[in-house]
Amino acid sequence: MLPLGSCGVGVSDRSDLQDFSVCSSDSFWAAVARQRLSWIRPFHTVQDCDLSQGRIRWFEGGKLNVSVNCLDRHVHTCPERVAVIWERDEPKSEVKLSYRQLLEMTCRLGNLLRRRGVKKGDCVTIYMPPCPLAVASMLACARIGAAHNVVFAGFSADALAERIRDAQSSTVITVNQGVRGGKVIELKKTVDAAIQSCPTVQQVFVAMRTENPVVMTAKDVAMEEEMAKEDTVCEPAGMDSEDTLFLLYTSGSTGKPKGLVHTQAGYLLYAALTHRYVFSYHDGDVFSCVADIGWITGHSYSVYGPLANGGTTVLFESTPIYPDPGRYWEMVQRLKINQFYGAPTAIRLLLKYGDKWVHKYDRSTLKTLGSVGEPINTEAWEWYHRVVGQGRCPVVDTWWQTETGGICIAPRPADPDAEIVPGMAMRPFFGIKPVLMDTEGKVVTSNDTSGALCIAQPWPGMARTIHNDPQRFTETYCQPYPGYFFTGDGAYRSKEGYYQITGRLDDVINVSGHRIGTAEIEDVLNQCSAVAESAVIGFSHSIKGQGIYAFVVLKKSIDVQEADVTRQINDMASKKIAKYACPDYIQFAQRLPKTRSGKIMRRVLRKVVDSELEGLGDLSTLDDPEVVQEIIQGHHDLL
Ligand code: WT7
């Protein structure tokens, strides 16, 4: 089969198509956009982009509605097909919704939002675990032309408040309580606490995930009750291709999270195309991405990609080890899952529990296994491939980011010559032209080399800007290598031309697949009353991928116990950010290694923690080389 042979661009095989998609990018994307999306009005310009200026526009002149593309057009052809399978926390209690049911739910909610004053261009914050009402909330926003801002339901009240304020939301949608791993999580209470410091918020829609009532205030709206009063038909707003579809906050190298802006047509097209071709998704398959909808992975591969393709998507509410480490595979057997997409951190965890939890269940429906979010080490890759996939399912290690909107580098299992090397993201997707840059900012043309990973030309799925801070967008992504999009990652290109991601080049770390800036954690530590200053670095962790190691200098004038400070730091990190932001190690130090100009030399701290004492490098700019010995000694004492 020639996967895109029908797109009408007249190429005969897949590698031709790859070349065509890059060299004749406009023709390629115009053809797929016409074929794959339903337009209210056709676009007149394929793209108008200038990466050096940070200007990115696709399919201008076109009008469409994303919810119509994800729902109505499938309701016309196959109303009873299952759109969503909600795998609830309680095993064996899944709920299925057809396309017709999901459209009705979305329309009722769209009408309710409209009736309660939400307008085109507003931004609604959604603070919910994965569930059909969360998907309907996203699609209802899309239906009426509002943008959504989904905040991961594991974030604290402070982190939620910061995102609501930046997005200037007047409406928040949440649930009374969440349920995860058998535990109840007080999500509504968290919203109540958050909105204390969010003057823009006028109403909070509360859906009932559990039967336990919660205190309702004047701002609160009982969501299901109100939805029941609404009509099941809701006129879709005609949206311009470049109207905002959603904001999604992610971490950068400063303390302030950035609200990346994704728009309508380009994003949807890119999510749909990557979903179909990276995973070899075919009509009738059951696709499961176990990421939370609060991350870009959940947006693109639990919601938009599968639904745009008329697929069946599984929403996973639980954890990999609840009620036991067989959960994923019991679910695969029960729901007859064909594609399974998960994170290396979970695979590494499950590997430690042994093969018996996998062998217990029938996995013969599986066709493709995906990995995302962080590098997958060879041992985890092999286990995923050999034990979970019985050696017969290709493992696709997919590299991408919140900024890229969808998968950019991944193996292509459907290719006739599909070679997959364990631990390598392998090859660019259609329309993607990766380049490596050397330290002088020049493109590296040879193979078997490493460099800073950039993408040489725009693609429809990329983020357009940072909400409220377009300048930061240009500075972060467009200016480091003018004319190129800079990813912040380093990569290696093999002799064969395959890519392997080597990790972040900036102060962003990846804890259990959660991206977090070390500066964000330092900000929190420095707010503790006894802390004078701190430095946070990532270190290699056998399950989390990276762990958090904090160096803390206490104020001399304050008399405190280190154990008390440790407790305070953990409380603060959970309260200000999320539980995963708590340091694994806290090393109390008298002082930190600094340059004469006062910059903390993190490189030295990293080397000490990685036990690479021979490779400390040039220490001549250090203010006082003695500090290094103190740090080494302190590290030694801590372990
Ligand atoms: C960062 C993006 C991609 C959606 C989920 C995370 C790292 C992502 C891989 C991979 C090695 C990876 C990168 C990237 N990353 N996928 N397959 N191999 N590293 O999205 O939170 O925006 O994080 O995750 O460092 O820049 P995100």
XYZ file of C-alpha atoms and ligand atoms in Angstrom:
666
model
C 0.000 0.000 0.000
C 1.201 3.500 -0.748
C -0.072 5.370 2.264
C -0.406 8.739 0.614
C -0.691 7.529 -2.951
C -4.212 8.810 -2.982
C -3.303 12.354 -2.066
C -3.071 13.152 -5.714
C 0.462 14.425 -5.777
C 1.661 11.845 -8.291
C 4.549 10.124 -6.601
C 5.227 6.435 -6.759
C 6.832 5.424 -3.510
C 7.330 6.510 0.028
C 10.865 7.834 -0.183
C 9.887 9.832 -3.265
C 7.024 11.170 -1.255
C 9.319 12.159 1.605
C 11.548 14.100 -0.805
C 8.541 15.648 -2.465
C 7.022 16.683 0.880
C 10.191 18.557 1.785
C 11.250 19.936 -1.604
C 7.744 20.839 -2.765
C 6.362 21.457 0.652
C 3.595 23.818 -0.496
C 2.218 21.411 -3.093
C 2.388 18.545 -0.653
C 0.586 20.337 2.171
C -1.976 21.925 -0.140
C -2.903 18.491 -1.490
C -3.227 16.813 1.888
C -5.077 19.777 3.390
C -7.673 19.630 0.607
C -7.996 15.897 0.872
C -7.970 15.393 4.642
C -9.896 18.351 6.023
C -13.451 19.548 5.403
C -13.413 23.237 4.624
C -16.226 25.762 4.887
C -14.252 27.942 2.504
C -11.051 26.895 0.708
C -7.729 28.533 1.550
C -6.063 30.823 -0.994
C -2.492 30.722 0.328
C -0.754 27.548 1.445
C 1.715 29.265 3.709
C 3.134 32.624 4.501
C 6.037 32.024 6.823
C 9.292 33.684 7.688
C 11.050 31.761 10.412
C 13.628 34.484 10.944
C 10.813 36.885 11.882
C 8.784 34.316 13.799
C 5.944 34.646 11.299
C 4.073 31.377 10.738
C 0.779 31.220 8.838
C -0.804 28.316 7.044
C -3.871 27.931 4.846
C -4.922 31.552 5.006
C -8.237 32.456 3.486
C -9.581 29.072 4.566
C -12.437 28.638 7.006
C -13.312 25.465 8.854
C -14.528 24.129 12.169
C -12.321 21.662 14.016
C -15.205 19.974 15.866
C -16.995 19.389 12.564
C -13.837 17.753 11.247
C -13.553 15.584 14.357
C -17.234 14.705 14.759
C -19.945 15.705 12.279
C -18.304 14.319 9.171
C -17.933 10.900 10.836
C -21.490 11.045 12.192
C -22.635 11.390 8.586
C -20.840 8.240 7.489
C -20.789 6.039 10.611
C -22.766 7.483 13.541
C -22.559 4.348 15.682
C -18.798 3.849 15.385
C -17.102 4.102 18.785
C -15.270 7.409 19.061
C -14.039 7.193 22.634
C -13.485 4.365 25.070
C -13.069 5.778 28.532
C -10.881 3.405 30.516
C -11.861 4.515 33.991
C -9.618 4.131 36.997
C -11.743 1.241 38.230
C -10.684 -1.702 36.026
C -13.289 -3.361 33.807
C -15.684 -0.419 33.985
C -14.985 1.185 30.625
C -17.538 3.460 29.006
C -17.937 3.676 25.228
C -19.294 6.640 23.293
C -20.235 6.602 19.647
C -19.507 9.505 17.332
C -23.168 10.450 17.551
C -23.079 10.507 21.345
C -19.870 12.509 21.471
C -21.283 15.040 19.011
C -24.441 15.408 21.108
C -22.439 15.893 24.283
C -20.238 18.457 22.546
C -23.225 20.352 21.136
C -25.041 20.518 24.481
C -21.910 21.861 26.089
C -21.252 24.270 23.222
C -24.761 25.658 23.646
C -24.329 25.925 27.393
C -21.027 27.772 27.046
C -22.612 30.134 24.533
C -25.671 30.718 26.678
C -23.412 31.515 29.630
C -21.567 34.162 27.663
C -18.487 32.426 26.300
C -17.605 34.041 22.978
C -15.448 33.440 20.000
C -11.905 34.341 20.956
C -12.337 33.721 24.728
C -10.078 31.196 26.410
C -11.622 28.512 28.646
C -9.408 26.731 31.170
C -10.064 23.000 31.551
C -8.810 21.265 34.705
C -9.985 17.680 34.349
C -8.619 14.149 34.209
C -8.995 12.215 30.928
C -12.739 11.564 30.463
C -15.360 12.040 27.728
C -16.543 15.320 29.228
C -13.004 16.670 29.021
C -12.849 15.761 25.326
C -16.313 17.247 24.803
C -15.144 20.411 26.593
C -12.192 20.792 24.234
C -14.389 20.164 21.200
C -17.192 22.419 22.490
C -14.702 25.277 22.718
C -13.621 24.508 19.161
C -17.255 24.400 18.092
C -18.076 27.897 19.291
C -14.676 29.361 18.439
C -13.291 29.690 21.968
C -9.727 28.611 22.673
C -9.032 26.052 25.387
C -6.278 25.892 27.920
C -6.091 22.403 29.422
C -4.100 22.336 32.641
C -2.803 18.938 33.790
C -4.936 17.921 36.777
C -1.796 17.007 38.736
C -0.770 20.668 38.914
C -1.177 22.513 42.205
C -3.579 25.404 42.861
C -0.755 27.931 42.446
C 0.362 26.482 39.117
C -3.258 26.374 37.915
C -3.840 29.977 39.018
C -0.760 31.203 37.184
C -2.021 29.590 33.960
C -5.598 30.871 34.384
C -4.302 34.395 34.933
C -1.967 34.319 31.963
C -4.751 32.938 29.742
C -7.227 35.517 31.177
C -9.965 32.889 31.391
C -13.367 33.843 32.695
C -14.613 30.251 32.573
C -13.068 27.155 34.145
C -14.312 23.591 33.645
C -13.503 20.947 36.252
C -14.852 17.868 38.038
C -15.910 17.502 41.658
C -13.183 14.954 42.360
C -10.700 12.953 40.361
C -9.939 9.268 40.901
C -6.511 7.866 40.140
C -4.867 4.680 41.352
C -7.796 4.142 43.714
C -7.278 7.506 45.386
C -9.667 10.436 45.372
C -8.202 13.792 44.323
C -9.973 16.994 45.331
C -9.913 18.822 42.023
C -12.804 21.198 42.698
C -11.165 22.280 45.960
C -7.972 22.977 44.060
C -9.898 25.143 41.603
C -11.574 26.984 44.506
C -8.149 27.733 45.962
C -6.717 28.744 42.599
C -9.428 31.205 41.628
C -8.927 33.177 44.836
C -6.101 34.849 42.954
C -7.792 34.913 39.532
C -9.995 37.992 39.272
C -11.025 37.182 35.694
C -12.871 33.983 36.620
C -16.645 34.406 36.634
C -17.905 30.849 36.423
C -16.764 27.314 37.138
C -18.489 24.362 35.483
C -18.362 21.331 37.742
C -18.943 17.843 36.347
C -19.541 14.925 38.718
C -16.859 12.249 38.370
C -17.774 10.700 41.737
C -21.015 10.710 43.663
C -19.647 12.787 46.507
C -21.209 16.231 46.625
C -18.907 19.235 46.875
C -19.596 22.707 48.169
C -20.987 24.780 45.311
C -20.534 28.552 45.353
C -22.365 31.295 43.471
C -19.889 30.998 40.599
C -20.346 27.243 40.207
C -22.500 25.629 37.546
C -23.692 22.002 37.825
C -22.511 20.951 34.404
C -24.445 17.765 33.600
C -27.699 19.222 34.937
C -27.361 22.321 32.804
C -26.241 20.380 29.760
C -29.370 18.239 29.948
C -31.448 21.362 29.291
C -29.580 22.212 26.100
C -30.238 21.288 22.515
C -28.201 18.559 20.826
C -27.652 20.701 17.767
C -25.119 23.522 17.967
C -24.216 25.741 15.061
C -20.448 25.475 14.482
C -18.501 28.740 14.246
C -16.653 29.279 10.985
C -13.047 29.757 12.008
C -10.115 31.182 10.108
C -7.230 28.750 9.709
C -5.045 30.908 11.913
C -7.529 31.542 14.739
C -6.296 30.096 18.025
C -7.430 26.543 18.771
C -5.699 26.215 22.126
C -2.995 27.377 24.493
C -0.871 24.834 26.244
C 1.617 25.805 28.905
C 5.019 24.204 29.038
C 8.330 24.816 30.768
C 11.257 26.724 29.377
C 14.554 27.753 30.811
C 13.143 30.614 32.893
C 10.828 30.278 35.877
C 7.742 31.341 33.936
C 5.867 28.697 31.915
C 5.042 29.655 28.351
C 1.602 29.393 26.813
C 2.246 28.034 23.360
C -0.393 28.932 20.808
C -1.684 26.360 18.328
C -4.124 27.282 15.604
C -6.921 25.498 13.758
C -6.204 23.995 10.360
C -2.469 23.381 10.365
C -2.456 21.788 13.794
C -5.385 19.501 13.060
C -3.981 18.404 9.728
C -0.588 17.637 11.203
C -2.033 15.712 14.197
C -4.234 13.653 11.868
C -1.533 12.862 9.332
C 1.094 11.850 11.886
C -1.429 9.751 13.799
C -2.277 7.817 10.668
C 1.185 7.261 9.252
C 3.505 6.985 12.228
C 1.319 4.344 13.878
C -0.017 2.784 10.663
C -3.512 3.502 11.931
C -6.243 1.895 9.830
C -10.012 2.340 9.944
C -11.503 0.141 12.633
C -8.350 0.030 14.777
C -8.505 0.799 18.486
C -5.828 3.344 19.341
C -4.641 4.016 22.841
C -2.403 6.844 23.979
C -2.049 6.566 27.752
C -0.744 10.113 28.256
C -2.855 12.582 30.196
C -4.901 15.050 28.140
C -3.115 17.818 30.043
C -0.029 17.305 27.874
C 0.407 17.866 24.154
C 0.585 14.091 23.656
C -2.960 13.782 24.968
C -4.140 16.686 22.795
C -2.688 15.356 19.546
C -2.972 11.599 20.006
C -5.824 11.004 22.460
C -8.096 13.647 20.979
C -7.417 15.540 17.760
C -5.430 13.080 15.619
C -7.586 9.976 16.197
C -10.904 11.856 16.030
C -9.968 13.756 12.867
C -9.248 10.325 11.367
C -12.596 8.909 12.512
C -10.738 6.528 14.791
C -11.524 4.912 18.120
C -9.452 6.409 20.911
C -8.936 5.098 24.439
C -8.760 7.646 27.267
C -6.764 6.228 30.145
C -7.596 7.562 33.595
C -5.516 5.209 35.738
C -1.849 4.372 36.383
C 0.371 1.587 34.968
C 0.385 -0.286 38.284
C -3.216 0.005 39.469
C -4.558 -2.336 40.656
C -1.408 -4.235 39.683
C 1.430 -4.030 37.118
C -0.660 -5.924 34.580
C -3.074 -3.011 34.076
C -1.944 -1.915 30.609
C -1.917 -5.422 29.177
C -5.191 -6.478 30.780
C -6.648 -3.361 29.143
C -5.054 -4.243 25.801
C -6.713 -7.672 25.963
C -10.125 -6.428 27.107
C -10.379 -3.490 24.688
C -8.561 -5.279 21.826
C -6.111 -2.425 21.421
C -4.175 -2.246 18.142
C -1.778 0.626 18.802
C -0.382 1.374 22.220
C 1.459 4.663 22.836
C 3.193 5.217 26.179
C 6.182 6.683 27.996
C 9.593 5.103 28.656
C 9.320 5.854 32.384
C 6.317 3.517 32.658
C 8.030 0.843 30.572
C 11.109 0.961 32.813
C 8.912 0.666 35.874
C 6.943 -2.305 34.507
C 10.098 -4.058 33.339
C 11.193 -4.250 36.964
C 8.034 -6.163 37.930
C 8.936 -8.913 35.493
C 7.480 -10.573 32.385
C 4.745 -12.521 34.126
C 2.438 -9.486 34.285
C 2.653 -9.170 30.526
C 2.375 -12.889 29.720
C -0.854 -13.194 31.701
C -2.784 -11.370 28.965
C -3.456 -11.815 25.276
C -1.701 -9.104 23.300
C -2.264 -10.528 19.846
C -4.307 -7.497 18.726
C -1.282 -5.183 19.120
C 0.260 -3.994 15.862
C 2.362 -0.930 16.741
C 3.995 0.158 19.995
C 4.914 3.808 20.471
C 7.215 5.610 22.880
C 7.254 9.328 23.640
C 8.461 12.067 25.923
C 12.064 11.146 26.689
C 14.828 8.948 25.344
C 14.064 5.242 25.597
C 17.097 3.265 26.723
C 18.011 0.067 24.888
C 16.962 -2.243 27.717
C 13.477 -0.738 27.918
C 13.178 -0.688 24.097
C 14.142 -4.376 23.843
C 11.718 -5.388 26.581
C 8.876 -3.405 25.012
C 9.609 -4.990 21.649
C 10.370 -8.563 22.715
C 8.127 -9.100 25.750
C 5.179 -6.761 25.196
C 5.143 -6.952 21.402
C 6.267 -10.586 21.157
C 8.928 -9.395 18.722
C 6.335 -8.803 16.033
C 5.239 -5.183 16.622
C 7.432 -2.339 15.435
C 8.397 0.047 18.246
C 8.185 3.652 17.142
C 10.254 6.017 19.257
C 8.647 9.347 18.454
C 10.450 12.635 18.982
C 8.511 15.876 19.184
C 7.539 18.679 21.580
C 4.660 20.852 22.729
C 6.064 23.367 20.250
C 5.988 21.030 17.260
C 2.299 20.075 17.652
C 2.877 16.550 16.432
C 5.530 13.913 15.825
C 8.507 15.188 13.810
C 11.016 12.344 13.905
C 10.003 8.693 14.129
C 10.520 5.386 12.342
C 8.119 4.583 9.548
C 7.114 0.967 10.047
C 4.969 0.912 6.915
C 7.961 1.518 4.667
C 9.049 -1.499 2.678
C 12.640 -0.969 3.829
C 11.639 -0.033 7.361
C 14.686 -0.473 9.471
C 14.368 0.415 13.129
C 17.379 0.782 15.380
C 16.573 0.486 19.105
C 16.678 3.829 20.880
C 16.683 5.900 17.708
C 13.907 8.203 16.590
C 15.189 7.505 13.095
C 13.653 9.576 10.332
C 11.833 12.840 9.760
C 8.119 12.817 9.057
C 6.683 14.190 5.812
C 7.534 17.839 5.357
C 10.122 17.883 8.133
C 13.693 18.829 7.340
C 15.923 18.395 10.399
C 19.384 19.929 10.479
C 22.200 19.805 13.009
C 24.121 22.944 13.904
C 27.693 23.126 15.121
C 28.936 25.405 17.897
C 29.544 28.200 15.390
C 25.963 28.110 14.230
C 26.728 26.451 10.896
C 24.801 23.548 9.426
C 26.651 20.241 9.802
C 26.386 18.380 6.529
C 28.238 15.166 7.331
C 26.851 12.064 9.002
C 28.043 10.352 12.175
C 28.024 13.707 13.995
C 26.100 15.532 16.693
C 24.768 19.056 16.939
C 21.935 21.313 17.989
C 18.717 20.046 16.429
C 16.890 22.573 14.273
C 14.157 22.271 11.688
C 14.928 24.047 8.460
C 11.480 24.905 7.165
C 8.057 25.492 8.682
C 5.393 22.788 8.888
C 1.657 23.196 9.560
C 1.656 21.733 13.095
C 4.179 24.070 14.658
C 3.239 26.514 17.438
C 2.623 30.026 16.184
C 3.709 32.098 19.141
C 3.723 32.386 22.931
C 0.536 33.865 24.377
C 1.209 37.387 25.688
C 4.884 37.132 24.766
C 5.568 36.919 21.028
C 9.036 38.301 21.612
C 9.976 35.339 23.805
C 8.821 33.020 21.025
C 11.094 34.661 18.482
C 14.011 34.843 20.889
C 13.725 31.233 22.025
C 13.007 29.433 18.784
C 13.824 31.693 15.847
C 16.812 33.810 16.778
C 19.395 31.284 18.018
C 19.824 30.055 14.397
C 18.209 32.684 12.156
C 15.941 31.153 9.547
C 15.658 27.865 11.438
C 13.386 26.616 14.202
C 15.566 25.703 17.205
C 14.216 22.802 19.255
C 16.385 23.120 22.362
C 17.479 19.495 21.934
C 20.762 18.003 20.835
C 20.851 15.105 18.387
C 23.216 12.642 16.773
C 22.955 11.631 13.112
C 24.303 8.175 12.344
C 26.314 7.035 9.347
C 23.048 5.931 7.758
C 21.489 9.340 8.368
C 19.220 8.253 11.230
C 18.562 10.589 14.151
C 18.975 9.938 17.839
C 17.965 12.557 20.382
C 20.677 13.150 22.964
C 18.798 15.488 25.340
C 18.119 19.119 26.145
C 20.760 21.756 25.556
C 19.080 24.222 27.897
C 18.160 24.125 31.580
C 15.086 22.019 31.035
C 14.914 18.534 32.511
C 12.592 15.621 31.967
C 11.296 13.884 35.089
C 9.184 10.795 34.327
C 8.385 12.389 30.980
C 7.324 15.642 32.677
C 9.181 18.594 31.290
C 10.297 21.100 33.894
C 12.720 23.997 33.985
C 15.372 23.876 36.699
C 14.731 27.620 37.151
C 11.106 26.907 38.084
C 12.227 24.617 40.903
C 14.915 27.067 42.028
C 12.294 29.831 42.195
C 10.299 27.709 44.616
C 13.312 26.727 46.743
C 14.381 30.349 47.008
C 10.966 31.239 48.414
C 11.608 29.040 51.480
C 12.415 31.365 54.356
C 15.664 29.645 55.341
C 17.090 29.327 51.836
C 19.669 31.863 50.675
C 20.228 30.410 47.231
C 19.943 27.180 45.319
C 20.925 25.401 42.134
C 18.935 22.538 40.631
C 20.203 20.038 38.087
C 18.932 16.836 36.519
C 20.707 13.531 37.024
C 20.251 10.170 35.409
C 17.562 8.130 37.234
C 16.845 4.480 36.477
C 13.058 4.822 36.344
C 12.266 8.519 36.037
C 14.804 9.083 33.275
C 15.995 12.168 35.110
C 15.722 12.938 38.793
C 15.991 16.303 40.554
C 19.114 17.143 42.552
C 19.044 20.386 44.496
C 21.992 22.232 46.027
C 20.789 24.514 48.784
C 22.649 27.211 50.700
C 20.936 28.238 53.929
C 20.829 31.767 55.279
C 23.543 32.183 57.878
C 21.380 34.231 60.214
C 18.659 31.634 60.606
C 18.961 28.666 62.896
C 17.084 25.716 61.404
C 17.316 21.950 61.170
C 18.084 20.609 57.708
C 15.285 18.064 58.105
C 12.783 20.876 58.626
C 14.007 22.709 55.573
C 13.762 19.511 53.542
C 10.152 19.105 54.608
C 9.414 22.721 53.793
C 11.021 22.415 50.371
C 8.951 19.359 49.489
C 5.755 21.027 50.683
C 6.529 24.137 48.689
C 7.414 22.257 45.498
C 4.131 20.291 45.659
C 2.147 23.380 46.523
C 3.680 25.709 43.956
C 4.140 23.275 41.086
C 3.252 19.579 41.415
C 4.402 16.500 43.303
C 6.820 15.515 40.580
C 8.759 18.755 41.194
C 10.022 17.561 44.626
C 13.805 17.016 44.633
C 15.091 13.450 44.935
C 18.180 14.745 46.721
C 18.874 17.932 48.594
C 22.512 18.706 49.287
C 23.036 21.486 51.799
C 26.173 23.434 50.960
C 28.045 26.372 52.480
C 28.299 28.017 49.063
C 27.987 27.277 45.351
C 30.727 27.286 42.714
C 30.538 30.620 40.907
C 32.415 32.510 38.263
C 34.018 35.792 39.173
C 31.046 37.521 37.635
C 28.750 35.606 39.995
C 27.225 32.984 37.657
C 26.643 29.559 39.183
C 28.746 26.982 37.323
C 26.120 24.284 36.840
C 28.453 22.327 34.612
C 30.624 21.634 37.656
C 27.637 20.602 39.777
C 26.450 18.266 37.035
C 29.864 16.616 36.772
C 30.051 16.091 40.517
C 26.610 14.475 40.626
C 27.430 12.329 37.575
C 30.715 11.289 39.319
C 32.787 12.565 36.408
C 35.430 14.184 38.524
C 38.136 13.853 35.872
C 36.043 15.818 33.432
C 35.390 18.927 35.523
C 36.907 20.960 32.720
C 38.324 24.447 32.868
C 37.938 25.818 36.386
C 40.026 28.921 35.814
C 37.016 31.250 35.804
C 35.913 29.994 39.217
C 35.961 32.598 41.920
C 37.280 30.170 44.540
C 38.306 26.651 43.406
C 38.076 25.432 47.019
C 34.296 25.332 46.679
C 34.536 22.374 44.330
C 36.144 20.222 47.015
C 33.409 21.160 49.484
C 30.742 20.219 46.955
C 32.416 16.880 46.199
C 32.684 16.106 49.899
C 29.061 17.077 50.541
C 27.882 14.926 47.659
C 29.886 12.004 48.995
C 28.369 12.419 52.467
C 24.832 12.601 51.105
C 24.995 9.314 49.206
C 10.885 17.371 25.081
C 9.516 17.880 24.775
C 6.601 14.976 22.730
C 5.410 15.106 23.535
C 5.638 14.892 24.996
C 6.691 15.767 25.578
C 11.942 15.288 25.009
C 10.260 14.021 23.617
C 11.441 12.342 22.936
C 12.025 11.167 22.364
C 14.054 11.770 23.360
C 12.269 13.172 23.709
C 12.790 16.302 24.258
C 11.784 17.364 23.862
N 11.491 14.209 24.130
N 10.213 12.894 22.905
N 11.306 10.312 21.635
N 13.329 10.923 22.607
N 13.566 12.880 23.921
O 6.509 17.088 25.137
O 6.714 18.224 27.338
O 6.985 19.498 25.167
O 8.739 17.865 25.951
O 10.804 16.013 25.493
O 13.766 16.812 25.101
O 12.360 18.617 23.628
P 7.191 18.233 25.930
